[in-house]
PDB file of C-alpha atoms in Angstrom:
ATOM      1  CA  SER A  78      91.747 100.786 117.598  1.00  0.00           C
ATOM      2  CA  GLN A  79      92.658  97.263 117.040  1.00  0.00           C
ATOM      3  CA  THR A  80      96.314  96.041 116.433  1.00  0.00           C
ATOM      4  CA  ILE A  81      97.537  92.760 115.060  1.00  0.00           C
ATOM      5  CA  HIS A  82     101.046  91.662 116.104  1.00  0.00           C
ATOM      6  CA  GLN A  83     102.864  88.700 114.362  1.00  0.00           C
ATOM      7  CA  TRP A  84     106.165  87.175 115.765  1.00  0.00           C
ATOM      8  CA  PRO A  85     108.566  86.485 114.201  1.00  0.00           C
ATOM      9  CA  ALA A  86     108.762  88.792 111.208  1.00  0.00           C
ATOM     10  CA  THR A  87     111.191  86.429 109.470  1.00  0.00           C
ATOM     11  CA  LEU A  88     112.303  82.872 110.110  1.00  0.00           C
ATOM     12  CA  VAL A  89     114.522  80.490 108.362  1.00  0.00           C
ATOM     13  CA  GLN A  90     114.120  76.780 109.267  1.00  0.00           C
ATOM     14  CA  PRO A  91     115.414  73.429 107.926  1.00  0.00           C
ATOM     15  CA  VAL A  92     113.222  70.929 106.506  1.00  0.00           C
ATOM     16  CA  GLY A  93     111.823  68.652 109.102  1.00  0.00           C
ATOM     17  CA  SER A  94     112.117  71.207 111.906  1.00  0.00           C
ATOM     18  CA  PRO A  95     109.173  72.358 113.960  1.00  0.00           C
ATOM     19  CA  LEU A  96     107.146  75.557 113.545  1.00  0.00           C
ATOM     20  CA  SER A  97     105.407  77.992 115.885  1.00  0.00           C
ATOM     21  CA  LEU A  98     104.234  81.237 114.589  1.00  0.00           C
ATOM     22  CA  GLU A  99     102.261  83.632 116.834  1.00  0.00           C
ATOM     23  CA  CYS A 100      99.549  86.095 116.282  1.00  0.00           C
ATOM     24  CA  THR A 101      98.209  88.411 118.937  1.00  0.00           C
ATOM     25  CA  VAL A 102      95.577  91.083 118.703  1.00  0.00           C
ATOM     26  CA  GLU A 103      94.897  94.048 120.764  1.00  0.00           C
ATOM     27  CA  GLY A 104      91.994  96.538 121.156  1.00  0.00           C
ATOM     28  CA  THR A 105      89.272  94.130 120.494  1.00  0.00           C
ATOM     29  CA  SER A 106      87.549  91.054 122.134  1.00  0.00           C
ATOM     30  CA  ASN A 107      85.912  88.017 120.700  1.00  0.00           C
ATOM     31  CA  PRO A 108      87.467  88.397 117.162  1.00  0.00           C
ATOM     32  CA  ASN A 109      87.342  86.017 114.411  1.00  0.00           C
ATOM     33  CA  LEU A 110      90.780  85.030 113.454  1.00  0.00           C
ATOM     34  CA  TYR A 111      92.386  83.761 110.385  1.00  0.00           C
ATOM     35  CA  TRP A 112      95.589  82.379 109.070  1.00  0.00           C
ATOM     36  CA  TYR A 113      96.525  82.851 105.456  1.00  0.00           C
ATOM     37  CA  ARG A 114      99.588  81.768 103.398  1.00  0.00           C
ATOM     38  CA  GLN A 115     100.682  83.834 100.354  1.00  0.00           C
ATOM     39  CA  ALA A 116     103.056  82.169  98.118  1.00  0.00           C
ATOM     40  CA  ALA A 117     105.382  83.987  95.551  1.00  0.00           C
ATOM     41  CA  GLY A 118     103.890  87.500  96.435  1.00  0.00           C
ATOM     42  CA  ARG A 119     100.489  86.608  94.908  1.00  0.00           C
ATOM     43  CA  GLY A 120      97.307  84.951  95.999  1.00  0.00           C
ATOM     44  CA  LEU A 121      96.013  84.285  99.315  1.00  0.00           C
ATOM     45  CA  GLN A 122      95.140  80.828 100.523  1.00  0.00           C
ATOM     46  CA  LEU A 123      92.992  80.738 103.618  1.00  0.00           C
ATOM     47  CA  LEU A 124      94.651  77.972 106.103  1.00  0.00           C
ATOM     48  CA  PHE A 125      92.607  78.114 109.367  1.00  0.00           C
ATOM     49  CA  TYR A 126      90.108  80.309 111.025  1.00  0.00           C
ATOM     50  CA  SER A 127      88.623  80.569 114.592  1.00  0.00           C
ATOM     51  CA  VAL A 128      85.467  82.031 115.878  1.00  0.00           C
ATOM     52  CA  GLY A 129      86.491  81.454 119.564  1.00  0.00           C
ATOM     53  CA  ILE A 130      88.882  80.009 122.121  1.00  0.00           C
ATOM     54  CA  GLY A 131      89.567  76.427 121.284  1.00  0.00           C
ATOM     55  CA  GLN A 132      87.433  76.468 117.923  1.00  0.00           C
ATOM     56  CA  ILE A 133      89.500  75.872 114.830  1.00  0.00           C
ATOM     57  CA  SER A 134      88.415  75.142 111.316  1.00  0.00           C
ATOM     58  CA  SER A 135      90.682  73.910 108.790  1.00  0.00           C
ATOM     59  CA  GLU A 136      90.311  74.949 104.974  1.00  0.00           C
ATOM     60  CA  VAL A 137      93.177  72.923 103.451  1.00  0.00           C
ATOM     61  CA  PRO A 138      94.605  69.586 104.516  1.00  0.00           C
ATOM     62  CA  GLN A 139      98.225  69.830 105.077  1.00  0.00           C
ATOM     63  CA  ASN A 140     100.887  69.371 107.747  1.00  0.00           C
ATOM     64  CA  LEU A 141      99.976  72.529 109.553  1.00  0.00           C
ATOM     65  CA  SER A 142      97.959  72.973 112.549  1.00  0.00           C
ATOM     66  CA  ALA A 143      96.444  75.972 114.427  1.00  0.00           C
ATOM     67  CA  SER A 144      95.440  76.577 118.038  1.00  0.00           C
ATOM     68  CA  ARG A 145      93.595  79.410 119.906  1.00  0.00           C
ATOM     69  CA  PRO A 146      94.608  79.137 123.553  1.00  0.00           C
ATOM     70  CA  GLN A 147      93.290  82.558 124.537  1.00  0.00           C
ATOM     71  CA  ASP A 148      90.918  85.062 123.002  1.00  0.00           C
ATOM     72  CA  ARG A 149      93.549  87.199 121.444  1.00  0.00           C
ATOM     73  CA  GLN A 150      96.148  84.693 120.527  1.00  0.00           C
ATOM     74  CA  PHE A 151      96.222  82.380 117.468  1.00  0.00           C
ATOM     75  CA  ILE A 152      99.014  80.110 116.901  1.00  0.00           C
ATOM     76  CA  LEU A 153     100.205  78.335 113.615  1.00  0.00           C
ATOM     77  CA  SER A 154     102.305  75.206 114.113  1.00  0.00           C
ATOM     78  CA  SER A 155     103.896  72.378 112.380  1.00  0.00           C
ATOM     79  CA  LYS A 156     105.721  69.218 113.673  1.00  0.00           C
ATOM     80  CA  LYS A 157     107.933  68.894 110.568  1.00  0.00           C
ATOM     81  CA  LEU A 158     108.420  71.460 107.989  1.00  0.00           C
ATOM     82  CA  LEU A 159     108.390  70.942 104.297  1.00  0.00           C
ATOM     83  CA  LEU A 160     109.931  72.970 101.610  1.00  0.00           C
ATOM     84  CA  SER A 161     106.599  73.651 100.226  1.00  0.00           C
ATOM     85  CA  ASP A 162     105.569  75.463 103.524  1.00  0.00           C
ATOM     86  CA  SER A 163     107.895  78.565 102.598  1.00  0.00           C
ATOM     87  CA  GLY A 164     105.898  81.543 102.170  1.00  0.00           C
ATOM     88  CA  PHE A 165     104.534  84.633 103.766  1.00  0.00           C
ATOM     89  CA  TYR A 166     102.091  83.913 106.596  1.00  0.00           C
ATOM     90  CA  LEU A 167      99.316  86.466 107.526  1.00  0.00           C
ATOM     91  CA  CYS A 168      97.107  86.679 110.476  1.00  0.00           C
ATOM     92  CA  ALA A 169      93.860  88.446 110.189  1.00  0.00           C
ATOM     93  CA  LEU A 170      90.687  89.576 112.334  1.00  0.00           C
ATOM     94  CA  ASP A 171      87.362  90.749 111.903  1.00  0.00           C
ATOM     95  CA  ARG A 172      84.747  91.826 114.483  1.00  0.00           C
ATOM     96  CA  ASP A 173      81.729  92.558 112.393  1.00  0.00           C
ATOM     97  CA  LYS A 174      81.930  89.758 109.862  1.00  0.00           C
ATOM     98  CA  LYS A 175      82.610  92.329 107.209  1.00  0.00           C
ATOM     99  CA  THR A 176      85.985  93.846 107.180  1.00  0.00           C
ATOM    100  CA  GLN A 177      89.098  91.708 107.714  1.00  0.00           C
ATOM    101  CA  TYR A 178      92.317  93.524 108.954  1.00  0.00           C
ATOM    102  CA  PHE A 179      95.651  91.972 108.517  1.00  0.00           C
ATOM    103  CA  GLY A 180      98.721  91.850 110.529  1.00  0.00           C
ATOM    104  CA  PRO A 181     102.198  92.605 109.282  1.00  0.00           C
ATOM    105  CA  GLY A 182     103.005  88.954 108.337  1.00  0.00           C
ATOM    106  CA  THR A 183     105.870  86.420 108.943  1.00  0.00           C
ATOM    107  CA  ARG A 184     108.090  85.614 106.144  1.00  0.00           C
ATOM    108  CA  LEU A 185     109.122  81.779 106.437  1.00  0.00           C
ATOM    109  CA  LEU A 186     111.842  80.204 104.350  1.00  0.00           C
ATOM    110  CA  VAL A 187     112.371  76.422 104.683  1.00  0.00           C
ATOM    111  CA  LEU A 188     115.701  75.291 103.411  1.00  0.00           C
TER     112      LEU A 188
ATOM    113  CA  ALA B  88      80.458  79.177  95.545  1.00  0.00           C
ATOM    114  CA  GLN B  89      81.793  82.719  95.603  1.00  0.00           C
ATOM    115  CA  SER B  90      84.758  83.689  93.342  1.00  0.00           C
ATOM    116  CA  VAL B  91      86.757  86.771  92.229  1.00  0.00           C
ATOM    117  CA  ALA B  92      88.627  87.485  89.140  1.00  0.00           C
ATOM    118  CA  GLN B  93      91.298  90.026  88.460  1.00  0.00           C
ATOM    119  CA  PRO B  94      91.815  89.705  84.888  1.00  0.00           C
ATOM    120  CA  GLU B  95      95.273  91.736  84.714  1.00  0.00           C
ATOM    121  CA  ASP B  96      98.358  90.516  86.215  1.00  0.00           C
ATOM    122  CA  GLN B  97      99.872  93.945  85.918  1.00  0.00           C
ATOM    123  CA  VAL B  98      98.709  97.281  85.141  1.00  0.00           C
ATOM    124  CA  ASN B  99     101.180  99.953  83.949  1.00  0.00           C
ATOM    125  CA  VAL B 100     100.235 103.735  84.088  1.00  0.00           C
ATOM    126  CA  ALA B 101     102.168 106.871  84.013  1.00  0.00           C
ATOM    127  CA  GLU B 102     102.199 109.221  86.962  1.00  0.00           C
ATOM    128  CA  GLY B 103      99.378 111.964  86.871  1.00  0.00           C
ATOM    129  CA  ASN B 104      97.102 109.652  84.645  1.00  0.00           C
ATOM    130  CA  PRO B 105      93.979 108.072  85.821  1.00  0.00           C
ATOM    131  CA  LEU B 106      94.235 104.288  86.767  1.00  0.00           C
ATOM    132  CA  THR B 107      91.706 101.389  86.877  1.00  0.00           C
ATOM    133  CA  VAL B 108      92.352  98.062  88.254  1.00  0.00           C
ATOM    134  CA  LYS B 109      89.655  95.485  87.424  1.00  0.00           C
ATOM    135  CA  CYS B 110      87.723  93.248  89.521  1.00  0.00           C
ATOM    136  CA  THR B 111      84.632  91.000  88.688  1.00  0.00           C
ATOM    137  CA  TYR B 112      82.832  88.683  91.253  1.00  0.00           C
ATOM    138  CA  SER B 113      80.406  85.831  91.317  1.00  0.00           C
ATOM    139  CA  VAL B 114      78.144  85.282  94.663  1.00  0.00           C
ATOM    140  CA  SER B 115      74.628  83.768  94.773  1.00  0.00           C
ATOM    141  CA  GLY B 116      73.425  86.677  96.934  1.00  0.00           C
ATOM    142  CA  ASN B 117      74.272  90.396  97.521  1.00  0.00           C
ATOM    143  CA  PRO B 118      77.950  90.685  97.920  1.00  0.00           C
ATOM    144  CA  TYR B 119      80.258  92.484 100.310  1.00  0.00           C
ATOM    145  CA  LEU B 120      83.094  93.853  98.225  1.00  0.00           C
ATOM    146  CA  PHE B 121      86.652  94.898  99.503  1.00  0.00           C
ATOM    147  CA  TRP B 122      89.984  96.255  98.013  1.00  0.00           C
ATOM    148  CA  TYR B 123      93.215  95.792  99.737  1.00  0.00           C
ATOM    149  CA  VAL B 124      96.708  96.986  98.809  1.00  0.00           C
ATOM    150  CA  GLN B 125      99.866  95.171  99.747  1.00  0.00           C
ATOM    151  CA  TYR B 126     103.371  96.850  99.623  1.00  0.00           C
ATOM    152  CA  PRO B 127     106.489  94.562  99.507  1.00  0.00           C
ATOM    153  CA  ASN B 128     107.086  92.578 102.608  1.00  0.00           C
ATOM    154  CA  ARG B 129     104.005  93.921 104.207  1.00  0.00           C
ATOM    155  CA  GLY B 130     100.440  92.722 105.221  1.00  0.00           C
ATOM    156  CA  LEU B 131      97.524  93.737 103.354  1.00  0.00           C
ATOM    157  CA  GLN B 132      96.074  97.180 104.000  1.00  0.00           C
ATOM    158  CA  PHE B 133      92.282  97.685 103.794  1.00  0.00           C
ATOM    159  CA  LEU B 134      91.357 100.422 101.316  1.00  0.00           C
ATOM    160  CA  LEU B 135      87.641 100.468 100.823  1.00  0.00           C
ATOM    161  CA  LYS B 136      84.583  98.281 100.932  1.00  0.00           C
ATOM    162  CA  TYR B 137      81.008  98.222  99.482  1.00  0.00           C
ATOM    163  CA  ILE B 138      78.382  96.759 101.867  1.00  0.00           C
ATOM    164  CA  THR B 139      75.277  98.643 100.808  1.00  0.00           C
ATOM    165  CA  GLY B 140      74.068 101.992  99.732  1.00  0.00           C
ATOM    166  CA  ASP B 141      75.741 104.307  97.065  1.00  0.00           C
ATOM    167  CA  ASN B 142      77.542 102.287  94.262  1.00  0.00           C
ATOM    168  CA  LEU B 143      80.558 104.627  94.290  1.00  0.00           C
ATOM    169  CA  VAL B 144      82.681 103.975  97.277  1.00  0.00           C
ATOM    170  CA  LYS B 145      85.482 106.340  98.350  1.00  0.00           C
ATOM    171  CA  GLY B 146      88.383 104.999 100.294  1.00  0.00           C
ATOM    172  CA  SER B 147      91.949 105.631 101.580  1.00  0.00           C
ATOM    173  CA  TYR B 148      94.640 107.472  99.580  1.00  0.00           C
ATOM    174  CA  GLY B 149      92.158 109.069  97.029  1.00  0.00           C
ATOM    175  CA  PHE B 150      90.973 105.559  95.708  1.00  0.00           C
ATOM    176  CA  GLU B 151      87.353 104.854  94.802  1.00  0.00           C
ATOM    177  CA  ALA B 152      85.465 101.969  93.496  1.00  0.00           C
ATOM    178  CA  GLU B 153      82.149 101.669  91.744  1.00  0.00           C
ATOM    179  CA  PHE B 154      79.782  98.712  92.382  1.00  0.00           C
ATOM    180  CA  ASN B 155      78.190  97.658  89.212  1.00  0.00           C
ATOM    181  CA  LYS B 156      75.515  94.799  89.926  1.00  0.00           C
ATOM    182  CA  SER B 157      74.522  94.093  86.311  1.00  0.00           C
ATOM    183  CA  GLN B 158      78.208  93.802  85.298  1.00  0.00           C
ATOM    184  CA  THR B 159      79.107  92.164  88.659  1.00  0.00           C
ATOM    185  CA  SER B 160      82.205  94.390  88.754  1.00  0.00           C
ATOM    186  CA  PHE B 161      83.925  96.448  91.410  1.00  0.00           C
ATOM    187  CA  HIS B 162      86.848  98.288  89.545  1.00  0.00           C
ATOM    188  CA  LEU B 163      89.182 100.283  91.603  1.00  0.00           C
ATOM    189  CA  LYS B 164      89.961 103.731  90.314  1.00  0.00           C
ATOM    190  CA  LYS B 165      91.976 106.869  91.001  1.00  0.00           C
ATOM    191  CA  PRO B 166      91.970 109.970  89.065  1.00  0.00           C
ATOM    192  CA  SER B 167      95.619 110.690  89.221  1.00  0.00           C
ATOM    193  CA  ALA B 168      98.210 108.092  89.965  1.00  0.00           C
ATOM    194  CA  LEU B 169     101.240 108.501  92.130  1.00  0.00           C
ATOM    195  CA  VAL B 170     104.406 106.657  91.942  1.00  0.00           C
ATOM    196  CA  SER B 171     103.935 105.584  95.525  1.00  0.00           C
ATOM    197  CA  ASP B 172     100.654 103.884  94.408  1.00  0.00           C
ATOM    198  CA  SER B 173     102.775 101.156  92.922  1.00  0.00           C
ATOM    199  CA  ALA B 174     101.951  98.026  94.950  1.00  0.00           C
ATOM    200  CA  LEU B 175      99.925  94.677  94.793  1.00  0.00           C
ATOM    201  CA  TYR B 176      96.152  95.163  94.777  1.00  0.00           C
ATOM    202  CA  PHE B 177      93.697  92.620  95.878  1.00  0.00           C
ATOM    203  CA  CYS B 178      89.888  92.380  95.345  1.00  0.00           C
ATOM    204  CA  ALA B 179      87.895  90.441  97.783  1.00  0.00           C
ATOM    205  CA  VAL B 180      84.206  89.282  98.092  1.00  0.00           C
ATOM    206  CA  ARG B 181      81.983  87.972 100.739  1.00  0.00           C
ATOM    207  CA  ASP B 182      78.621  86.480 100.565  1.00  0.00           C
ATOM    208  CA  PRO B 183      77.117  87.391 103.851  1.00  0.00           C
ATOM    209  CA  ARG B 184      74.917  84.134 103.641  1.00  0.00           C
ATOM    210  CA  GLN B 185      77.716  81.897 103.456  1.00  0.00           C
ATOM    211  CA  GLY B 186      79.595  82.830 106.573  1.00  0.00           C
ATOM    212  CA  ASN B 187      82.832  84.522 107.359  1.00  0.00           C
ATOM    213  CA  MET B 188      84.927  83.550 104.413  1.00  0.00           C
ATOM    214  CA  LEU B 189      86.477  86.171 102.298  1.00  0.00           C
ATOM    215  CA  THR B 190      87.492  85.189  98.811  1.00  0.00           C
ATOM    216  CA  PHE B 191      90.464  86.897  97.250  1.00  0.00           C
ATOM    217  CA  GLY B 192      91.233  87.527  93.512  1.00  0.00           C
ATOM    218  CA  GLY B 193      94.745  86.605  92.369  1.00  0.00           C
ATOM    219  CA  GLY B 194      96.045  90.214  92.678  1.00  0.00           C
ATOM    220  CA  THR B 195      97.105  92.967  90.195  1.00  0.00           C
ATOM    221  CA  ARG B 196     100.322  94.630  90.282  1.00  0.00           C
ATOM    222  CA  LEU B 197     100.207  98.197  89.709  1.00  0.00           C
ATOM    223  CA  MET B 198     103.277 100.003  88.263  1.00  0.00           C
ATOM    224  CA  VAL B 199     103.215 103.811  88.204  1.00  0.00           C
ATOM    225  CA  LYS B 200     106.024 105.344  86.250  1.00  0.00           C
ATOM    226  CA  PRO B 201     107.424 108.848  86.640  1.00  0.00           C
TER     227      PRO B 201
END
């Protein structure tokens, strides 16, 4: 069965520092991959999705970017973090364009 | 455009009582509907989905949901609540004609008291 790994689990970063969050998946190939942000333990905001290597679609303009260097790797980055980037970042995948499955998440605190 | 509404921020229920978490949706076509549960500091766990077929869908942990097309609803139910069911619940919808995007409701916090 498919597994989603997210690294790191928790991160505390100063304002203005760079960011790299990693999502890797196992047990599936050619997945659609998604990055969501969840603020204050509530609603989810879709940030990016990818249907294949090097193919990234952005849903919300912001200072974040995403890359998909390999089929099973999805990276979320920033050159300079803002306070408002704090939140819980979730990676998700789907294979059949029906059910999305989520990773364990990365909690980011920007100070 | 597709949308989902979860009208209750929080639902309180006593252990052993039935629970209902409400969800209504809006899509232009036939929807795919989903329920997820989130425990503190965890990712979302898939509970159940409606794609087609029987309107009553059964999922994990004894949960079920009923698709009601005329009322555009997909309420989550369980006959007897457990304290361990306390968590944040999300309803989501996808219009299969509109691509891959899932639209989530704002979430409902379920509190089950002993």
